[in-house]
Amino acid sequence: MARTPGSGPGPLVLDVLGPGGPYRARNRQVISDLTGSPAIELGLAPRVFVSRAMSALRAATPLPLDERVAAIARAGELFATAELGGLTPAAYEYAVSRVAGIPLPVVRTATRTLARRAADIYRGIRFARPWGAAEDWRDPLTRTGRPVWARRGEVLSVHAAGNHPGTHSLWPEALALGYRVAVRPSRREPLTPHRLVLALRAAGFPDDHVILLPTEHDAAEVMLREADLGYGSDEVIREFADDRGVLPLTPGRSKILLTADVDWSRHLDTVVDSIAHHGGTGCVNATAVFVEGDPAPVAEALAERLAALVSLPPQDENALLPVQAVGSARVLEKYVLGRAEGARPWLGGDGFVDELGDGSAVLRPAVFELDRPDAPEAGIEVPFPCVWVAPWNRDVWTAPLRDTLVLSAFTSDERLVDALFHEPTISNLHLGNHPTHWTDTGMPHDSYLSDFLMRSKTVLRG
């Protein structure tokens, strides 16, 4: 039976989940937990297996829409409540925390979020579908001509990130739309996609509709080439980023803007929450704060609040900060401090790695003040609460705020809001006292995934 890392002898075994069921691959990789102890034995699918698996997906016929939607909702419930692959929900959450260093309360929240999004999957795709488009060619309106929402392909290859379990709450939308899906899990955190694929199969999806293919790089390329579309953020996706059939996920670089007409001190809780929620690991966490006027008081206040966060092991019930193995934490520390040499340190300037004594270390918050709005450091995104506070003025206008997944703007200037709304590289705009991480079912993350997966096709029938 599968075990939580540290709860018994031997690592947790995660097999390939192929179109014919679990497959015990000969080539296997051991993934260590934060202390360096073997935690997961991950099977790696060979090239020939991947090619055959992708062909099986292509040959499969989608379930009817109502069955797909019902199965995804059941899968979300099973993911959050059932024993899957020998792991109870509590054991799964503990394992993710101990292997990936994500605080246990953050993992628990992600479990609930995934279940909620699965339950509302049909509402989500209805929000995304163009208002005038029919759902099926059989709609009576197509007798007089109607756009119908249609898939751009049949098979989607997902190359998943491992920074946060919540990344896996997005791709089930492709299953709801009738795609067959192959998932390549991150070596950093393969537990969530493995559990989700098991849940989807237990809920009613046939094995040849959704598969899990841990692979080496060469087999991952086969997986991507033999799909119709690809989506994700790993190195293989980045290599194919210029392909119109590939949707690469890029760093969020989410930001906050505080203009002079707003009392920023009234919104300090929201700014801190935007930085530190999710342990600062998400693409929706704020990594830069722009201040009209003197940024020093804001930086000082943020440093004071963030310094109060306590260093704890990730599996602690009260943990709020991410943890890495000491070696990788020190590499990250060297990188950040090297980039911050010209900045004024308010927190973490002497180092932010807090060793726990077991081979792991907490990544404590860091706050740096920049001297100009166009400083390149404001675009740095790292997987812990690290924020760059910079001056902003109306002469630079929207330029330093570009390339942003979420911008929370605290301003009463409607002309500025107009400019921010029309800036095409700002994906989501929050106005007023709303944290950058706010989201809800049916709201786009970085546009809708279905904007990539679907298109409108005219159907006219007699």
Tab-separated table of C-alpha atoms in Angstrom:
chain	number	residue	atom	x	y	z
A	1	MET	CA	0.000	0.000	0.000
A	2	ALA	CA	1.179	3.525	-0.663
A	3	ARG	CA	2.584	5.372	2.349
A	4	THR	CA	3.148	8.912	3.487
A	5	PRO	CA	6.885	9.770	3.336
A	6	GLY	CA	8.391	9.108	6.732
A	7	SER	CA	5.488	6.943	7.956
A	8	GLY	CA	7.002	3.599	7.038
A	9	PRO	CA	9.833	1.807	5.269
A	10	GLY	CA	10.437	2.627	1.638
A	11	PRO	CA	9.245	5.459	-0.573
A	12	LEU	CA	5.757	6.034	-1.885
A	13	VAL	CA	5.369	4.338	-5.292
A	14	LEU	CA	3.714	6.312	-8.105
A	15	ASP	CA	3.269	4.311	-11.292
A	16	VAL	CA	2.544	5.562	-14.792
A	17	LEU	CA	-1.239	5.725	-15.349
A	18	GLY	CA	-1.567	4.639	-18.958
A	19	PRO	CA	-4.534	4.014	-21.257
A	20	GLY	CA	-4.653	0.384	-20.141
A	21	GLY	CA	-4.383	1.140	-16.431
A	22	PRO	CA	-1.349	1.462	-14.103
A	23	TYR	CA	1.965	0.586	-15.731
A	24	ARG	CA	5.032	-0.272	-13.695
A	25	ALA	CA	7.857	1.220	-15.755
A	26	ARG	CA	11.337	-0.289	-15.567
A	27	ASN	CA	12.978	3.145	-15.472
A	28	ARG	CA	12.259	4.791	-12.104
A	29	GLN	CA	13.348	7.954	-10.319
A	30	VAL	CA	13.599	8.438	-6.578
A	31	ILE	CA	12.414	11.844	-5.361
A	32	SER	CA	13.649	12.934	-1.948
A	33	ASP	CA	11.771	14.892	0.669
A	34	LEU	CA	13.133	18.154	2.078
A	35	THR	CA	15.508	16.348	4.423
A	36	GLY	CA	17.060	14.270	1.646
A	37	SER	CA	15.289	11.030	2.557
A	38	PRO	CA	13.781	8.988	-0.320
A	39	ALA	CA	10.092	9.867	-0.446
A	40	ILE	CA	8.682	8.909	-3.871
A	41	GLU	CA	9.617	6.278	-6.420
A	42	LEU	CA	8.255	7.641	-9.700
A	43	GLY	CA	7.891	5.438	-12.758
A	44	LEU	CA	9.091	7.024	-16.021
A	45	ALA	CA	7.294	6.077	-19.224
A	46	PRO	CA	9.564	5.195	-22.177
A	47	ARG	CA	9.188	6.798	-25.615
A	48	VAL	CA	7.448	3.854	-27.230
A	49	PHE	CA	4.910	3.669	-24.399
A	50	VAL	CA	4.235	7.403	-24.670
A	51	SER	CA	3.651	7.172	-28.415
A	52	ARG	CA	1.201	4.293	-28.038
A	53	ALA	CA	-0.562	6.051	-25.170
A	54	MET	CA	-1.071	9.212	-27.206
A	55	SER	CA	-2.499	7.137	-30.058
A	56	ALA	CA	-4.935	5.531	-27.624
A	57	LEU	CA	-6.148	8.943	-26.497
A	58	ARG	CA	-6.718	9.980	-30.091
A	59	ALA	CA	-8.740	6.840	-30.804
A	60	ALA	CA	-11.028	7.312	-27.797
A	61	THR	CA	-14.473	8.842	-28.216
A	62	PRO	CA	-15.468	11.599	-25.750
A	63	LEU	CA	-18.230	10.915	-23.259
A	64	PRO	CA	-21.406	12.989	-23.656
A	65	LEU	CA	-21.138	16.461	-22.113
A	66	ASP	CA	-23.461	15.800	-19.184
A	67	GLU	CA	-21.501	12.652	-18.279
A	68	ARG	CA	-18.189	14.519	-18.489
A	69	VAL	CA	-19.411	17.327	-16.251
A	70	ALA	CA	-20.911	14.936	-13.699
A	71	ALA	CA	-17.730	12.832	-13.627
A	72	ILE	CA	-15.512	15.887	-13.026
A	73	ALA	CA	-17.743	16.998	-10.150
A	74	ARG	CA	-17.553	13.497	-8.618
A	75	ALA	CA	-13.778	13.477	-9.116
A	76	GLY	CA	-13.419	16.720	-7.187
A	77	GLU	CA	-15.364	15.235	-4.298
A	78	LEU	CA	-13.292	12.040	-4.371
A	79	PHE	CA	-10.056	14.049	-4.546
A	80	ALA	CA	-11.013	15.861	-1.336
A	81	THR	CA	-12.593	12.986	0.620
A	82	ALA	CA	-11.573	9.523	-0.605
A	83	GLU	CA	-8.613	7.228	-0.195
A	84	LEU	CA	-6.911	7.089	-3.595
A	85	GLY	CA	-3.808	5.103	-4.438
A	86	GLY	CA	-3.544	4.125	-0.778
A	87	LEU	CA	-3.480	7.729	0.456
A	88	THR	CA	-6.204	9.377	2.491
A	89	PRO	CA	-6.693	13.109	1.855
A	90	ALA	CA	-4.762	13.905	5.040
A	91	ALA	CA	-1.891	11.623	4.058
A	92	TYR	CA	-1.776	13.112	0.559
A	93	GLU	CA	-1.686	16.665	1.928
A	94	TYR	CA	1.057	15.804	4.397
A	95	ALA	CA	3.097	14.184	1.632
A	96	VAL	CA	2.824	17.218	-0.663
A	97	SER	CA	3.880	19.487	2.177
A	98	ARG	CA	6.867	17.354	3.149
A	99	VAL	CA	8.095	16.743	-0.399
A	100	ALA	CA	7.402	20.124	-2.035
A	101	GLY	CA	7.795	22.358	1.027
A	102	ILE	CA	4.370	23.957	0.584
A	103	PRO	CA	2.809	24.848	3.957
A	104	LEU	CA	0.222	22.265	5.004
A	105	PRO	CA	-2.601	24.821	5.434
A	106	VAL	CA	-1.932	26.015	1.860
A	107	VAL	CA	-2.200	22.452	0.538
A	108	ARG	CA	-5.470	21.937	2.410
A	109	THR	CA	-6.913	25.113	0.941
A	110	ALA	CA	-5.851	23.968	-2.539
A	111	THR	CA	-7.699	20.674	-1.992
A	112	ARG	CA	-10.916	22.510	-1.180
A	113	THR	CA	-10.438	24.886	-4.098
A	114	LEU	CA	-9.942	22.034	-6.564
A	115	ALA	CA	-13.093	20.299	-5.323
A	116	ARG	CA	-15.107	23.511	-5.616
A	117	ARG	CA	-13.881	24.247	-9.134
A	118	ALA	CA	-14.631	20.686	-10.196
A	119	ALA	CA	-18.186	20.989	-8.843
A	120	ASP	CA	-18.655	24.222	-10.813
A	121	ILE	CA	-16.893	23.102	-13.996
A	122	TYR	CA	-19.941	23.568	-16.238
A	123	ARG	CA	-20.565	27.059	-14.883
A	124	GLY	CA	-16.943	27.861	-15.680
A	125	ILE	CA	-17.090	26.769	-19.301
A	126	ARG	CA	-20.426	28.556	-19.799
A	127	PHE	CA	-18.783	31.794	-18.666
A	128	ALA	CA	-16.048	31.183	-21.226
A	129	ARG	CA	-18.246	30.278	-24.196
A	130	PRO	CA	-19.044	33.203	-26.523
A	131	TRP	CA	-22.540	34.462	-25.752
A	132	GLY	CA	-23.891	33.881	-29.253
A	133	ALA	CA	-22.344	30.438	-29.778
A	134	ALA	CA	-24.348	27.223	-29.470
A	135	GLU	CA	-22.969	24.326	-27.448
A	136	ASP	CA	-23.738	21.622	-30.018
A	137	TRP	CA	-24.411	21.452	-33.764
A	138	ARG	CA	-27.762	19.828	-33.004
A	139	ASP	CA	-29.050	23.065	-31.447
A	140	PRO	CA	-32.257	24.023	-33.367
A	141	LEU	CA	-30.819	27.495	-33.973
A	142	THR	CA	-28.256	26.025	-36.384
A	143	ARG	CA	-31.099	25.489	-38.883
A	144	THR	CA	-30.917	29.202	-39.625
A	145	GLY	CA	-27.163	29.494	-39.145
A	146	ARG	CA	-25.387	29.723	-35.826
A	147	PRO	CA	-21.815	29.793	-34.490
A	148	VAL	CA	-21.054	26.595	-32.599
A	149	TRP	CA	-18.245	26.253	-30.077
A	150	ALA	CA	-15.905	23.550	-31.382
A	151	ARG	CA	-12.663	21.964	-30.226
A	152	ARG	CA	-9.452	22.943	-32.017
A	153	GLY	CA	-8.250	19.376	-31.604
A	154	GLU	CA	-8.838	16.130	-29.749
A	155	VAL	CA	-5.772	15.542	-27.536
A	156	LEU	CA	-4.174	17.964	-25.061
A	157	SER	CA	-0.709	17.476	-23.592
A	158	VAL	CA	-0.362	19.117	-20.155
A	159	HIS	CA	3.132	19.760	-18.795
A	160	ALA	CA	2.361	20.728	-15.241
A	161	ALA	CA	4.135	23.073	-12.873
A	162	GLY	CA	4.909	21.915	-9.340
A	163	ASN	CA	4.919	25.224	-7.492
A	164	HIS	CA	1.382	24.877	-6.123
A	165	PRO	CA	-1.321	22.146	-6.217
A	166	GLY	CA	-3.799	24.716	-7.523
A	167	THR	CA	-2.249	24.603	-11.000
A	168	HIS	CA	-4.068	21.286	-11.474
A	169	SER	CA	-7.508	22.808	-10.940
A	170	LEU	CA	-7.354	24.377	-14.423
A	171	TRP	CA	-6.732	21.587	-16.949
A	172	PRO	CA	-9.850	19.474	-16.105
A	173	GLU	CA	-11.711	22.120	-18.120
A	174	ALA	CA	-10.213	20.455	-21.201
A	175	LEU	CA	-11.842	17.146	-20.217
A	176	ALA	CA	-15.165	18.940	-19.780
A	177	LEU	CA	-14.832	20.255	-23.330
A	178	GLY	CA	-14.266	16.749	-24.719
A	179	TYR	CA	-10.483	16.634	-25.010
A	180	ARG	CA	-8.571	13.566	-24.000
A	181	VAL	CA	-5.725	14.652	-21.755
A	182	ALA	CA	-2.173	13.439	-21.086
A	183	VAL	CA	-0.448	14.967	-18.049
A	184	ARG	CA	3.291	15.073	-17.502
A	185	PRO	CA	3.759	15.747	-13.771
A	186	SER	CA	6.490	17.902	-12.303
A	187	ARG	CA	9.253	15.956	-10.554
A	188	ARG	CA	8.996	18.493	-7.750
A	189	GLU	CA	5.396	17.545	-6.920
A	190	PRO	CA	3.853	14.606	-8.818
A	191	LEU	CA	1.419	13.693	-6.034
A	192	THR	CA	-1.402	16.078	-6.970
A	193	PRO	CA	-1.745	15.138	-10.663
A	194	HIS	CA	-1.413	11.436	-9.808
A	195	ARG	CA	-4.230	11.726	-7.262
A	196	LEU	CA	-6.386	13.787	-9.622
A	197	VAL	CA	-6.058	11.308	-12.497
A	198	LEU	CA	-7.006	8.478	-10.108
A	199	ALA	CA	-10.025	10.491	-8.958
A	200	LEU	CA	-11.150	11.210	-12.527
A	201	ARG	CA	-10.926	7.544	-13.422
A	202	ALA	CA	-12.779	6.481	-10.276
A	203	ALA	CA	-15.485	9.031	-11.128
A	204	GLY	CA	-16.179	7.558	-14.553
A	205	PHE	CA	-13.591	8.643	-17.117
A	206	PRO	CA	-12.193	5.635	-19.008
A	207	ASP	CA	-8.460	5.000	-18.668
A	208	ASP	CA	-7.900	6.027	-22.288
A	209	HIS	CA	-9.380	9.499	-21.695
A	210	VAL	CA	-6.957	10.869	-19.079
A	211	ILE	CA	-3.455	9.525	-18.456
A	212	LEU	CA	-0.398	10.387	-16.351
A	213	LEU	CA	2.945	10.163	-18.162
A	214	PRO	CA	6.007	10.952	-16.042
A	215	THR	CA	8.821	10.975	-18.618
A	216	GLU	CA	12.349	11.938	-19.443
A	217	HIS	CA	12.876	14.914	-21.749
A	218	ASP	CA	12.963	12.988	-25.039
A	219	ALA	CA	9.691	11.163	-24.321
A	220	ALA	CA	8.092	14.451	-23.214
A	221	GLU	CA	8.825	15.848	-26.679
A	222	VAL	CA	7.031	12.857	-28.222
A	223	MET	CA	4.101	13.489	-25.901
A	224	LEU	CA	3.888	17.110	-27.066
A	225	ARG	CA	4.408	16.428	-30.774
A	226	GLU	CA	1.711	13.746	-30.897
A	227	ALA	CA	-0.913	15.911	-29.190
A	228	ASP	CA	-3.000	18.500	-31.021
A	229	LEU	CA	-2.319	21.170	-28.411
A	230	GLY	CA	0.107	21.617	-25.527
A	231	TYR	CA	-0.153	23.584	-22.316
A	232	GLY	CA	2.093	24.153	-19.311
A	233	SER	CA	5.345	25.609	-18.057
A	234	ASP	CA	8.134	23.027	-18.100
A	235	GLU	CA	11.279	23.157	-20.212
A	236	VAL	CA	9.741	21.219	-23.106
A	237	ILE	CA	6.862	23.685	-23.373
A	238	ARG	CA	9.335	26.575	-23.364
A	239	GLU	CA	11.222	25.002	-26.271
A	240	PHE	CA	7.989	24.946	-28.310
A	241	ALA	CA	6.737	28.351	-27.134
A	242	ASP	CA	6.673	29.769	-30.688
A	243	ASP	CA	4.356	26.992	-31.870
A	244	ARG	CA	0.766	28.257	-32.186
A	245	GLY	CA	-0.421	24.916	-30.870
A	246	VAL	CA	1.399	25.453	-27.562
A	247	LEU	CA	0.243	27.689	-24.699
A	248	PRO	CA	3.183	28.403	-22.357
A	249	LEU	CA	2.518	29.557	-18.819
A	250	THR	CA	4.810	32.453	-17.929
A	251	PRO	CA	5.686	34.036	-14.550
A	252	GLY	CA	2.811	36.065	-13.117
A	253	ARG	CA	4.776	39.094	-11.919
A	254	SER	CA	1.612	40.284	-10.175
A	255	LYS	CA	1.763	43.844	-8.866
A	256	ILE	CA	0.137	46.468	-6.672
A	257	LEU	CA	-0.201	50.185	-7.441
A	258	LEU	CA	-0.782	52.738	-4.670
A	259	THR	CA	-1.500	56.256	-5.935
A	260	ALA	CA	-1.223	59.412	-3.830
A	261	ASP	CA	-4.990	59.979	-3.609
A	262	VAL	CA	-5.391	56.788	-1.560
A	263	ASP	CA	-4.413	56.222	2.076
A	264	TRP	CA	-2.288	53.115	1.648
A	265	SER	CA	-2.150	52.431	5.397
A	266	ARG	CA	-5.858	51.557	5.318
A	267	HIS	CA	-5.099	48.768	2.832
A	268	LEU	CA	-1.924	47.375	4.391
A	269	ASP	CA	-3.621	44.083	5.346
A	270	THR	CA	-4.599	43.508	1.715
A	271	VAL	CA	-1.126	44.343	0.411
A	272	VAL	CA	0.528	41.968	2.917
A	273	ASP	CA	-2.010	39.252	2.091
A	274	SER	CA	-1.294	39.679	-1.632
A	275	ILE	CA	2.401	39.069	-0.970
A	276	ALA	CA	2.266	36.244	1.579
A	277	HIS	CA	-0.924	34.281	0.782
A	278	HIS	CA	-0.186	30.762	-0.554
A	279	GLY	CA	3.216	31.144	1.168
A	280	GLY	CA	4.171	33.502	-1.651
A	281	THR	CA	4.478	30.542	-4.037
A	282	GLY	CA	1.732	31.450	-6.512
A	283	CYS	CA	1.852	33.361	-9.774
A	284	VAL	CA	-0.941	35.527	-8.346
A	285	ASN	CA	1.163	36.664	-5.387
A	286	ALA	CA	2.311	40.289	-5.576
A	287	THR	CA	6.041	40.570	-6.217
A	288	ALA	CA	6.222	44.356	-6.731
A	289	VAL	CA	4.488	47.329	-5.112
A	290	PHE	CA	4.563	50.700	-6.908
A	291	VAL	CA	4.001	53.810	-4.795
A	292	GLU	CA	3.218	57.309	-5.985
A	293	GLY	CA	5.420	59.371	-3.696
A	294	ASP	CA	7.989	58.088	-1.199
A	295	PRO	CA	8.048	54.267	-1.202
A	296	ALA	CA	10.093	54.027	2.022
A	297	PRO	CA	7.159	54.186	4.501
A	298	VAL	CA	5.367	51.452	2.579
A	299	ALA	CA	8.479	49.272	2.469
A	300	GLU	CA	9.054	49.791	6.181
A	301	ALA	CA	5.468	48.879	7.065
A	302	LEU	CA	5.567	45.749	4.888
A	303	ALA	CA	8.872	44.664	6.436
A	304	GLU	CA	7.467	45.055	9.937
A	305	ARG	CA	4.393	42.980	9.157
A	306	LEU	CA	6.151	40.249	7.179
A	307	ALA	CA	8.925	39.882	9.775
A	308	ALA	CA	6.299	38.646	12.237
A	309	LEU	CA	5.697	35.450	10.246
A	310	VAL	CA	7.093	32.457	12.137
A	311	SER	CA	9.505	29.858	10.740
A	312	LEU	CA	7.953	26.395	11.016
A	313	PRO	CA	8.312	23.030	9.250
A	314	PRO	CA	5.897	22.907	6.282
A	315	GLN	CA	3.805	20.102	7.774
A	316	ASP	CA	3.099	22.161	10.921
A	317	GLU	CA	-0.560	23.104	11.364
A	318	ASN	CA	0.411	26.785	11.639
A	319	ALA	CA	2.998	26.939	8.854
A	320	LEU	CA	2.716	29.921	6.521
A	321	LEU	CA	6.086	30.027	4.757
A	322	PRO	CA	7.557	27.686	2.113
A	323	VAL	CA	10.479	25.378	2.793
A	324	GLN	CA	13.216	24.012	0.556
A	325	ALA	CA	16.210	21.738	0.979
A	326	VAL	CA	19.073	23.796	2.412
A	327	GLY	CA	21.186	23.530	-0.752
A	328	SER	CA	18.521	24.859	-3.109
A	329	ALA	CA	17.475	27.508	-0.568
A	330	ARG	CA	21.044	28.837	-0.407
A	331	VAL	CA	21.247	28.968	-4.210
A	332	LEU	CA	18.046	31.003	-4.313
A	333	GLU	CA	19.315	33.289	-1.561
A	334	LYS	CA	22.541	33.974	-3.445
A	335	TYR	CA	20.580	34.798	-6.602
A	336	VAL	CA	18.155	37.203	-4.902
A	337	LEU	CA	20.799	39.001	-2.846
A	338	GLY	CA	22.971	39.341	-5.940
A	339	ARG	CA	20.122	41.007	-7.815
A	340	ALA	CA	19.341	43.220	-4.800
A	341	GLU	CA	22.820	44.745	-4.488
A	342	GLY	CA	21.630	48.188	-5.659
A	343	ALA	CA	18.403	48.113	-3.631
A	344	ARG	CA	17.723	49.272	-0.080
A	345	PRO	CA	17.031	46.213	2.091
A	346	TRP	CA	14.251	46.519	4.637
A	347	LEU	CA	13.969	42.806	5.385
A	348	GLY	CA	16.114	39.830	4.395
A	349	GLY	CA	19.093	41.875	3.205
A	350	ASP	CA	21.465	39.815	5.361
A	351	GLY	CA	19.851	36.582	4.202
A	352	PHE	CA	16.424	35.020	4.386
A	353	VAL	CA	17.212	31.306	4.692
A	354	ASP	CA	16.321	29.939	8.138
A	355	GLU	CA	17.660	26.398	8.557
A	356	LEU	CA	15.482	23.988	10.530
A	357	GLY	CA	18.294	21.592	11.417
A	358	ASP	CA	17.012	18.600	9.440
A	359	GLY	CA	18.436	19.490	6.019
A	360	SER	CA	15.571	21.844	5.178
A	361	ALA	CA	15.193	25.612	5.502
A	362	VAL	CA	12.362	28.128	5.648
A	363	LEU	CA	12.377	30.869	3.038
A	364	ARG	CA	11.596	33.922	5.147
A	365	PRO	CA	10.117	37.118	3.641
A	366	ALA	CA	12.298	39.753	2.007
A	367	VAL	CA	11.515	43.413	1.227
A	368	PHE	CA	13.717	45.607	-0.985
A	369	GLU	CA	13.220	49.238	-1.959
A	370	LEU	CA	14.136	50.297	-5.501
A	371	ASP	CA	15.090	53.826	-6.540
A	372	ARG	CA	13.265	54.026	-9.873
A	373	PRO	CA	10.074	52.618	-11.398
A	374	ASP	CA	11.804	50.984	-14.361
A	375	ALA	CA	14.292	48.983	-12.258
A	376	PRO	CA	14.472	45.460	-13.742
A	377	GLU	CA	14.408	43.917	-10.265
A	378	ALA	CA	10.686	44.749	-10.065
A	379	GLY	CA	10.144	41.930	-12.571
A	380	ILE	CA	11.780	39.222	-10.455
A	381	GLU	CA	9.457	36.441	-9.289
A	382	VAL	CA	10.670	33.855	-6.787
A	383	PRO	CA	8.732	31.158	-4.857
A	384	PHE	CA	8.473	32.857	-1.462
A	385	PRO	CA	7.245	36.218	-0.098
A	386	CYS	CA	9.795	38.528	-1.734
A	387	VAL	CA	8.614	42.004	-2.747
A	388	TRP	CA	10.240	44.934	-4.504
A	389	VAL	CA	8.851	48.357	-3.548
A	390	ALA	CA	9.406	51.048	-6.176
A	391	PRO	CA	8.436	54.688	-6.794
A	392	TRP	CA	5.829	55.450	-9.456
A	393	ASN	CA	4.809	58.697	-11.091
A	394	ARG	CA	2.382	59.761	-13.794
A	395	ASP	CA	5.142	60.471	-16.269
A	396	VAL	CA	5.926	56.747	-16.538
A	397	TRP	CA	2.168	55.947	-16.562
A	398	THR	CA	1.529	52.241	-17.323
A	399	ALA	CA	5.014	51.302	-18.574
A	400	PRO	CA	6.361	49.676	-15.357
A	401	LEU	CA	3.042	47.900	-14.799
A	402	ARG	CA	3.083	45.886	-18.005
A	403	ASP	CA	3.534	42.103	-18.254
A	404	THR	CA	1.377	41.483	-15.195
A	405	LEU	CA	-0.938	38.572	-14.470
A	406	VAL	CA	-2.866	40.463	-11.773
A	407	LEU	CA	-2.664	44.161	-10.936
A	408	SER	CA	-4.441	45.431	-7.820
A	409	ALA	CA	-4.733	49.183	-8.278
A	410	PHE	CA	-5.621	51.415	-5.339
A	411	THR	CA	-6.607	54.660	-7.060
A	412	SER	CA	-9.583	56.936	-7.722
A	413	ASP	CA	-8.195	58.186	-11.056
A	414	GLU	CA	-10.572	56.901	-13.736
A	415	ARG	CA	-8.284	58.034	-16.562
A	416	LEU	CA	-5.543	55.858	-15.093
A	417	VAL	CA	-7.976	52.952	-14.670
A	418	ASP	CA	-8.925	53.321	-18.338
A	419	ALA	CA	-5.261	53.108	-19.329
A	420	LEU	CA	-4.666	50.061	-17.111
A	421	PHE	CA	-7.748	48.298	-18.467
A	422	HIS	CA	-6.691	48.865	-22.074
A	423	GLU	CA	-3.074	47.786	-21.479
A	424	PRO	CA	-3.035	44.379	-23.254
A	425	THR	CA	-0.254	42.863	-21.122
A	426	ILE	CA	-2.200	43.270	-17.858
A	427	SER	CA	-4.283	40.105	-17.725
A	428	ASN	CA	-6.471	40.837	-14.703
A	429	LEU	CA	-7.295	44.147	-13.030
A	430	HIS	CA	-8.507	44.456	-9.436
A	431	LEU	CA	-9.693	47.896	-8.323
A	432	GLY	CA	-9.866	48.817	-4.666
A	433	ASN	CA	-9.353	46.641	-1.631
A	434	HIS	CA	-8.997	43.253	-3.355
A	435	PRO	CA	-5.874	41.069	-3.023
A	436	THR	CA	-4.062	39.921	-6.138
A	437	HIS	CA	-4.861	36.276	-5.372
A	438	TRP	CA	-8.664	36.734	-5.425
A	439	THR	CA	-10.489	34.487	-7.864
A	440	ASP	CA	-13.820	32.739	-8.262
A	441	THR	CA	-15.395	30.050	-10.424
A	442	GLY	CA	-15.882	31.258	-13.954
A	443	MET	CA	-13.315	34.035	-13.708
A	444	PRO	CA	-10.410	33.774	-16.177
A	445	HIS	CA	-6.934	33.104	-14.811
A	446	ASP	CA	-4.823	34.290	-17.729
A	447	SER	CA	-7.698	34.601	-20.158
A	448	TYR	CA	-9.779	31.396	-20.286
A	449	LEU	CA	-8.004	28.145	-21.080
A	450	SER	CA	-10.892	27.513	-23.478
A	451	ASP	CA	-9.869	30.593	-25.478
A	452	PHE	CA	-6.929	28.413	-26.512
A	453	LEU	CA	-8.774	25.111	-26.723
A	454	MET	CA	-11.891	26.180	-28.620
A	455	ARG	CA	-13.086	28.253	-31.583
A	456	SER	CA	-16.448	29.296	-33.015
A	457	LYS	CA	-17.503	27.494	-36.199
A	458	THR	CA	-20.519	28.436	-38.310
A	459	VAL	CA	-23.054	25.635	-38.747
A	460	LEU	CA	-26.016	25.945	-41.130
A	461	ARG	CA	-28.227	22.923	-41.649
A	462	GLY	CA	-31.523	22.189	-43.353
